Coordinates of C-alpha atoms in Angstrom, one line a residue:
M1 CA 138.9 14.6 38.4
V2 CA 138.0 11.3 39.8
D3 CA 134.3 12.2 39.2
V4 CA 134.8 13.3 35.7
A5 CA 136.6 10.0 34.9
A6 CA 134.0 8.3 36.5
E7 CA 131.2 10.2 34.6
A8 CA 133.3 9.9 31.4
G9 CA 134.1 6.2 31.5
V10 CA 137.4 7.4 31.4
S11 CA 140.7 7.5 33.5
P12 CA 141.8 10.7 35.2
M13 CA 144.7 11.1 33.1
T14 CA 142.5 11.5 30.2
V15 CA 140.6 14.0 31.8
S16 CA 143.7 15.7 32.3
R17 CA 144.8 15.8 29.2
V18 CA 141.5 17.1 27.5
I19 CA 141.3 19.9 30.0
N20 CA 144.6 20.5 29.5
G21 CA 144.4 20.5 25.8
R22 CA 147.0 18.1 25.4
P23 CA 147.5 15.0 22.8
G24 CA 146.8 11.7 23.2
V25 CA 142.9 11.6 23.2
G26 CA 140.5 10.2 20.9
P27 CA 137.5 12.4 19.8
D28 CA 135.1 10.1 21.2
A29 CA 137.0 10.4 24.5
R30 CA 136.9 14.1 24.7
A31 CA 133.4 14.4 23.8
A32 CA 132.6 12.1 27.0
V33 CA 134.7 14.2 29.0
A34 CA 132.9 17.7 27.8
V35 CA 129.6 16.1 28.7
A36 CA 130.8 14.6 32.0
I37 CA 132.2 18.2 32.8
Q38 CA 128.9 19.8 31.8
A39 CA 127.0 17.0 33.6
L40 CA 128.6 17.6 36.8
G41 CA 128.4 21.4 37.2
Y42 CA 131.8 22.5 36.1
T43 CA 132.5 25.7 34.3
P44 CA 134.9 25.7 31.6
N45 CA 137.5 28.2 33.5
V46 CA 137.3 26.2 37.0
A47 CA 137.7 22.8 35.3
A48 CA 140.9 24.0 33.5
R49 CA 142.2 25.3 36.6
S50 CA 141.2 22.7 38.9
L51 CA 142.3 20.0 37.1
V52 CA 146.0 20.6 37.1
T53 CA 148.9 18.8 37.4
S54 CA 151.0 19.2 40.8
A55 CA 153.4 21.4 38.9
E56 CA 150.6 23.8 38.5
L57 CA 149.2 23.6 41.9
R58 CA 147.1 26.1 43.4
I59 CA 145.7 26.0 46.3
G60 CA 143.3 28.3 48.5
V61 CA 143.6 28.8 52.0
I62 CA 140.7 30.0 53.9
Y63 CA 141.3 31.0 57.5
S64 CA 140.0 32.9 60.3
N65 CA 141.0 31.9 64.1
P66 CA 141.2 33.7 67.3
S67 CA 144.5 32.3 68.3
A68 CA 147.3 34.1 66.7
A69 CA 149.8 31.8 67.9
F70 CA 147.7 29.0 66.2
M71 CA 147.2 30.5 62.9
S72 CA 151.1 31.4 62.7
D73 CA 151.8 27.6 63.2
F74 CA 149.3 26.6 60.6
L75 CA 150.4 29.1 58.1
T76 CA 154.0 28.5 58.7
G77 CA 153.2 24.8 57.9
V78 CA 151.2 25.0 54.8
Y79 CA 154.0 27.5 53.3
E80 CA 156.7 25.0 54.0
E81 CA 154.9 22.2 52.6
A82 CA 153.5 24.4 49.5
S83 CA 157.7 25.2 48.9
I84 CA 158.2 21.5 48.7
R85 CA 156.0 21.1 46.1
G86 CA 155.9 24.1 43.8
A87 CA 152.5 25.1 44.9
H88 CA 151.1 28.6 44.3
L89 CA 149.0 30.1 47.7
I90 CA 146.2 32.3 47.3
L91 CA 145.2 33.3 51.2
V92 CA 141.4 34.3 51.7
K93 CA 141.1 35.8 55.6
G94 CA 137.6 35.3 57.0
G95 CA 136.0 37.8 59.7
Q96 CA 137.2 38.2 63.4
G97 CA 136.7 35.4 65.6
G98 CA 136.3 33.0 63.4
R99 CA 133.7 34.2 61.0
P100 CA 134.0 32.8 57.5
P101 CA 134.5 35.0 54.6
E102 CA 132.1 36.9 52.4
P103 CA 130.6 35.2 49.5
E104 CA 131.8 37.7 47.2
A105 CA 135.4 36.3 48.5
L106 CA 134.8 32.7 48.2
E107 CA 133.5 33.1 44.2
S108 CA 136.4 35.4 43.8
L109 CA 138.8 32.4 45.1
I110 CA 136.9 29.9 43.0
A111 CA 137.0 32.1 40.0
S112 CA 140.7 32.5 40.3
G113 CA 140.9 28.8 39.1
V114 CA 142.0 27.2 42.3
S115 CA 142.9 23.5 42.1
G116 CA 141.5 22.8 46.0
V117 CA 140.9 24.3 49.1
I118 CA 142.7 24.2 52.7
L119 CA 140.4 25.2 55.7
A120 CA 141.7 26.1 59.1
P121 CA 139.5 25.8 61.9
P122 CA 136.8 26.5 62.6
L123 CA 136.0 27.2 59.0
G124 CA 136.5 23.4 58.2
E125 CA 133.4 23.0 60.1
S126 CA 131.5 26.2 58.7
P127 CA 128.3 25.6 56.6
A128 CA 128.5 28.7 54.6
V129 CA 131.9 27.7 53.3
L130 CA 131.4 24.3 52.7
Q131 CA 128.1 24.8 50.9
V132 CA 129.8 27.4 48.3
L133 CA 133.0 25.0 47.8
R134 CA 130.7 21.5 47.2
K135 CA 128.9 23.6 44.8
A136 CA 132.1 24.4 42.8
R137 CA 132.8 20.7 43.3
L138 CA 136.3 21.9 44.6
P139 CA 138.6 19.3 46.5
M140 CA 139.1 20.2 50.1
A141 CA 141.3 19.8 53.4
A142 CA 140.1 20.6 56.9
V143 CA 142.2 20.9 59.5
G144 CA 141.0 20.1 63.3
A145 CA 137.5 18.9 61.7
Y146 CA 135.7 15.7 62.1
D147 CA 133.7 14.0 59.5
V148 CA 133.4 16.7 57.1
E149 CA 131.4 15.5 53.7
G150 CA 133.8 15.7 50.7
A151 CA 136.8 16.9 52.6
I152 CA 139.9 15.5 53.9
C153 CA 140.0 15.9 57.4
V154 CA 143.6 15.7 59.4
R155 CA 143.6 16.0 63.2
I156 CA 144.5 14.7 66.3
D157 CA 142.5 12.3 68.8
D158 CA 141.3 15.7 71.2
R159 CA 139.0 13.0 73.2
R160 CA 142.0 11.0 73.9
A161 CA 144.2 14.2 74.7
A162 CA 142.0 16.0 76.8
Y163 CA 141.3 12.6 78.9
E164 CA 145.6 12.2 79.2
L165 CA 145.8 15.6 80.1
T166 CA 142.9 15.5 82.8
R167 CA 144.0 12.2 84.3
Q168 CA 147.3 14.0 85.1
L169 CA 145.5 16.7 86.7
I170 CA 143.8 13.7 88.9
D171 CA 147.0 12.4 89.8
L172 CA 148.6 15.5 91.2
G173 CA 145.6 14.9 93.7
H174 CA 143.4 17.7 92.2
R175 CA 139.7 17.0 92.7
R176 CA 138.1 20.5 92.1
L177 CA 138.5 20.8 88.2
G178 CA 137.3 23.9 86.5
F179 CA 137.1 23.5 82.4
I180 CA 136.8 25.8 79.6
L181 CA 135.1 25.3 76.7
G182 CA 136.5 26.4 72.8
N183 CA 134.1 27.6 70.1
P184 CA 130.8 25.9 70.3
D185 CA 130.8 25.2 66.6
Q186 CA 133.6 23.3 66.3
A187 CA 133.6 19.3 66.7
A188 CA 137.0 19.6 68.7
S189 CA 135.6 21.4 71.6
A190 CA 133.0 19.1 72.1
E191 CA 135.8 16.2 72.0
R192 CA 137.8 17.7 74.5
L193 CA 134.7 18.4 76.9
A194 CA 134.0 14.2 76.2
G195 CA 137.4 13.5 77.5
F196 CA 137.9 15.7 80.1
Y197 CA 134.8 14.2 81.7
A198 CA 135.8 10.6 80.5
A199 CA 138.7 10.8 82.9
V200 CA 136.5 12.3 85.8
R201 CA 134.1 9.4 85.6
Q202 CA 136.9 7.4 86.3
A203 CA 137.9 9.0 89.5
D204 CA 136.2 9.5 92.9
G205 CA 134.9 12.7 94.8
V206 CA 136.0 15.1 91.9
M207 CA 133.8 18.3 91.4
T208 CA 133.9 19.7 87.8
A209 CA 132.9 23.5 86.9
I210 CA 132.2 24.5 83.3
A211 CA 132.9 27.4 81.9
Q212 CA 131.9 28.8 77.9
G213 CA 134.6 30.1 76.3
D214 CA 135.9 30.7 72.4
F215 CA 139.0 30.3 72.1
S216 CA 140.4 33.6 72.3
F217 CA 142.2 34.9 75.6
T218 CA 139.6 37.9 75.8
S219 CA 136.7 34.9 76.4
G220 CA 139.4 33.3 78.6
L221 CA 139.3 36.1 80.7
A222 CA 135.8 35.9 81.3
A223 CA 135.5 32.4 82.1
A224 CA 138.4 32.2 84.4
E225 CA 136.8 35.2 86.4
Q226 CA 133.4 33.1 86.9
L227 CA 135.2 29.5 87.4
L228 CA 137.5 31.3 90.0
D229 CA 134.2 33.6 91.4
A230 CA 132.7 29.7 92.7
T231 CA 132.7 28.6 96.1
P232 CA 135.0 26.8 96.5
P233 CA 136.9 27.6 93.7
P234 CA 139.0 24.8 91.1
T235 CA 142.6 24.1 92.5
A236 CA 142.9 23.3 88.8
I237 CA 141.5 24.6 85.5
F238 CA 141.9 23.0 82.0
A239 CA 141.6 25.6 79.4
S240 CA 140.6 24.2 75.9
N241 CA 143.7 26.3 74.1
D242 CA 146.9 27.8 75.3
D243 CA 145.4 31.7 74.7
M244 CA 142.3 30.9 77.1
A245 CA 144.9 29.2 79.7
A246 CA 147.2 32.3 79.3
A247 CA 144.4 34.1 80.2
V248 CA 143.4 31.8 83.2
V249 CA 146.9 32.7 84.6
S250 CA 146.8 36.5 83.9
V251 CA 143.4 36.7 86.0
A252 CA 145.2 34.2 88.6
H253 CA 148.0 36.9 88.9
R254 CA 145.6 40.0 88.9
R255 CA 143.7 38.3 92.3
H256 CA 147.6 37.5 93.8
L257 CA 147.1 33.5 93.4
D258 CA 150.3 31.7 92.9
V259 CA 150.7 29.5 89.6
P260 CA 151.1 26.3 90.4
G261 CA 151.0 26.9 94.0
E262 CA 147.2 28.0 94.7
L263 CA 146.0 27.1 91.1
T264 CA 147.2 25.0 88.5
V265 CA 147.0 25.9 85.1
V266 CA 146.9 23.6 81.8
G267 CA 146.3 24.4 78.3
F268 CA 145.7 22.7 74.6
D269 CA 148.1 23.4 71.5
D270 CA 151.6 24.1 72.7
T271 CA 151.5 27.1 70.7
S272 CA 154.2 29.9 71.3
A273 CA 151.6 31.3 73.8
A274 CA 152.3 28.4 76.2
V275 CA 156.0 29.4 76.9
T276 CA 155.9 33.2 76.6
L277 CA 154.4 34.0 79.8
W278 CA 155.2 32.7 83.4
P279 CA 155.2 29.7 84.4
P280 CA 155.0 28.4 81.1
L281 CA 152.0 25.9 80.4
T282 CA 151.5 22.2 80.8
T283 CA 149.8 21.5 77.4
V284 CA 148.9 19.1 75.2
H285 CA 151.3 19.4 72.1
Q286 CA 148.7 19.0 68.9
P287 CA 151.3 19.4 65.9
V288 CA 149.8 22.1 63.8
R289 CA 152.5 22.8 61.3
K290 CA 152.6 18.9 60.4
L291 CA 148.6 19.0 60.4
A292 CA 148.9 22.2 58.0
A293 CA 151.4 20.4 55.9
E294 CA 149.5 17.1 55.8
A295 CA 146.6 18.9 54.7
L296 CA 148.2 20.5 51.9
G297 CA 150.2 16.9 51.1
L298 CA 147.0 14.8 50.8
L299 CA 145.0 17.7 48.8
A300 CA 147.9 17.7 46.5
A301 CA 147.8 13.9 46.0
R302 CA 143.9 13.9 45.9
I303 CA 144.0 16.9 43.1
S304 CA 146.7 14.6 41.4
G305 CA 144.0 11.4 41.1
V306 CA 147.1 9.7 43.2
E307 CA 145.1 9.5 46.9
P308 CA 141.6 7.3 46.8
P309 CA 138.9 9.5 46.7
S310 CA 137.9 7.1 50.1
E311 CA 141.0 8.9 52.4
R312 CA 138.5 10.9 54.6
D313 CA 140.5 10.9 58.0
R314 CA 144.3 11.3 59.0
V315 CA 144.9 11.5 63.3
L316 CA 148.3 12.7 63.7
D317 CA 150.0 11.8 67.0
H318 CA 149.9 14.4 70.1
Q319 CA 152.0 14.5 73.1
I320 CA 151.4 15.9 76.8
I321 CA 154.2 18.6 77.4
T322 CA 154.8 19.1 81.3
R323 CA 156.2 22.4 82.1
L324 CA 155.5 24.7 85.0
S325 CA 152.1 25.4 85.7
T326 CA 150.8 22.3 87.3
A327 CA 152.0 21.4 90.8
R328 CA 150.8 18.5 93.1
L329 CA 148.3 19.3 95.6

């Protein structure tokens, strides 16, 4: 709405009135808006539905994440905020392992007349998805993403959170640390690794071993086996999410290793996975429900023209939750 208004030289409210067929706009302004819509590449169908009032909000939710616990919290947050705002949600699920939906599914979503789109990680950083949405000039909000052109990004400070949790491991006396990376295509994975290394560099005599995962439980199993086969093995393993940390605990139990007596394990997210195993995980709490709700709220404000287009990045607070999976060495 803001882009069309700027192109036409009128206010966003005038654009809204023209597109929704409301009175109070002169013929010259109506013509200018029509020319701007054509110049910016909107189709009449998409424009008429995208630039609606908040009472008529239709929000697309595109998601695909290997962590069922994360997605449960994410969708709960979106549903709760949508209920408060009276927004209609249209869900589009991607492929397994965080793969994007088929192009036809995205085109169908756009043709349905959504006002904007919320992207769950890792799809907020998927070139295939972003290219289609940018072409349609749809407002976007991406949860857990970093510096996505044209989108509002809502996240925590992953680097700081990982640094604080790694410091906790070091303060407990651990000097052989394993780290399991998340999806290599997500900026959050690199940020968490950077935080881990930042803490390690501040301590003397710390040995590190890194294994690649993709945020799935299955990848955590393979990564845990790799780390625990090392000589000497780590005394503490930091997995980049709770699902992979749960996999580490599973492998440790299979090897008859006591957690945390012989192996300390920590995770990230603080989803239900962190408390449905024994021992419950020490982890980083990122408020997934709140992140999702905040994304929808900011997106609604952007669509209505309330939120300035310059709003690009919203960082919420995190917290270290200490439970029973950590022990002093």
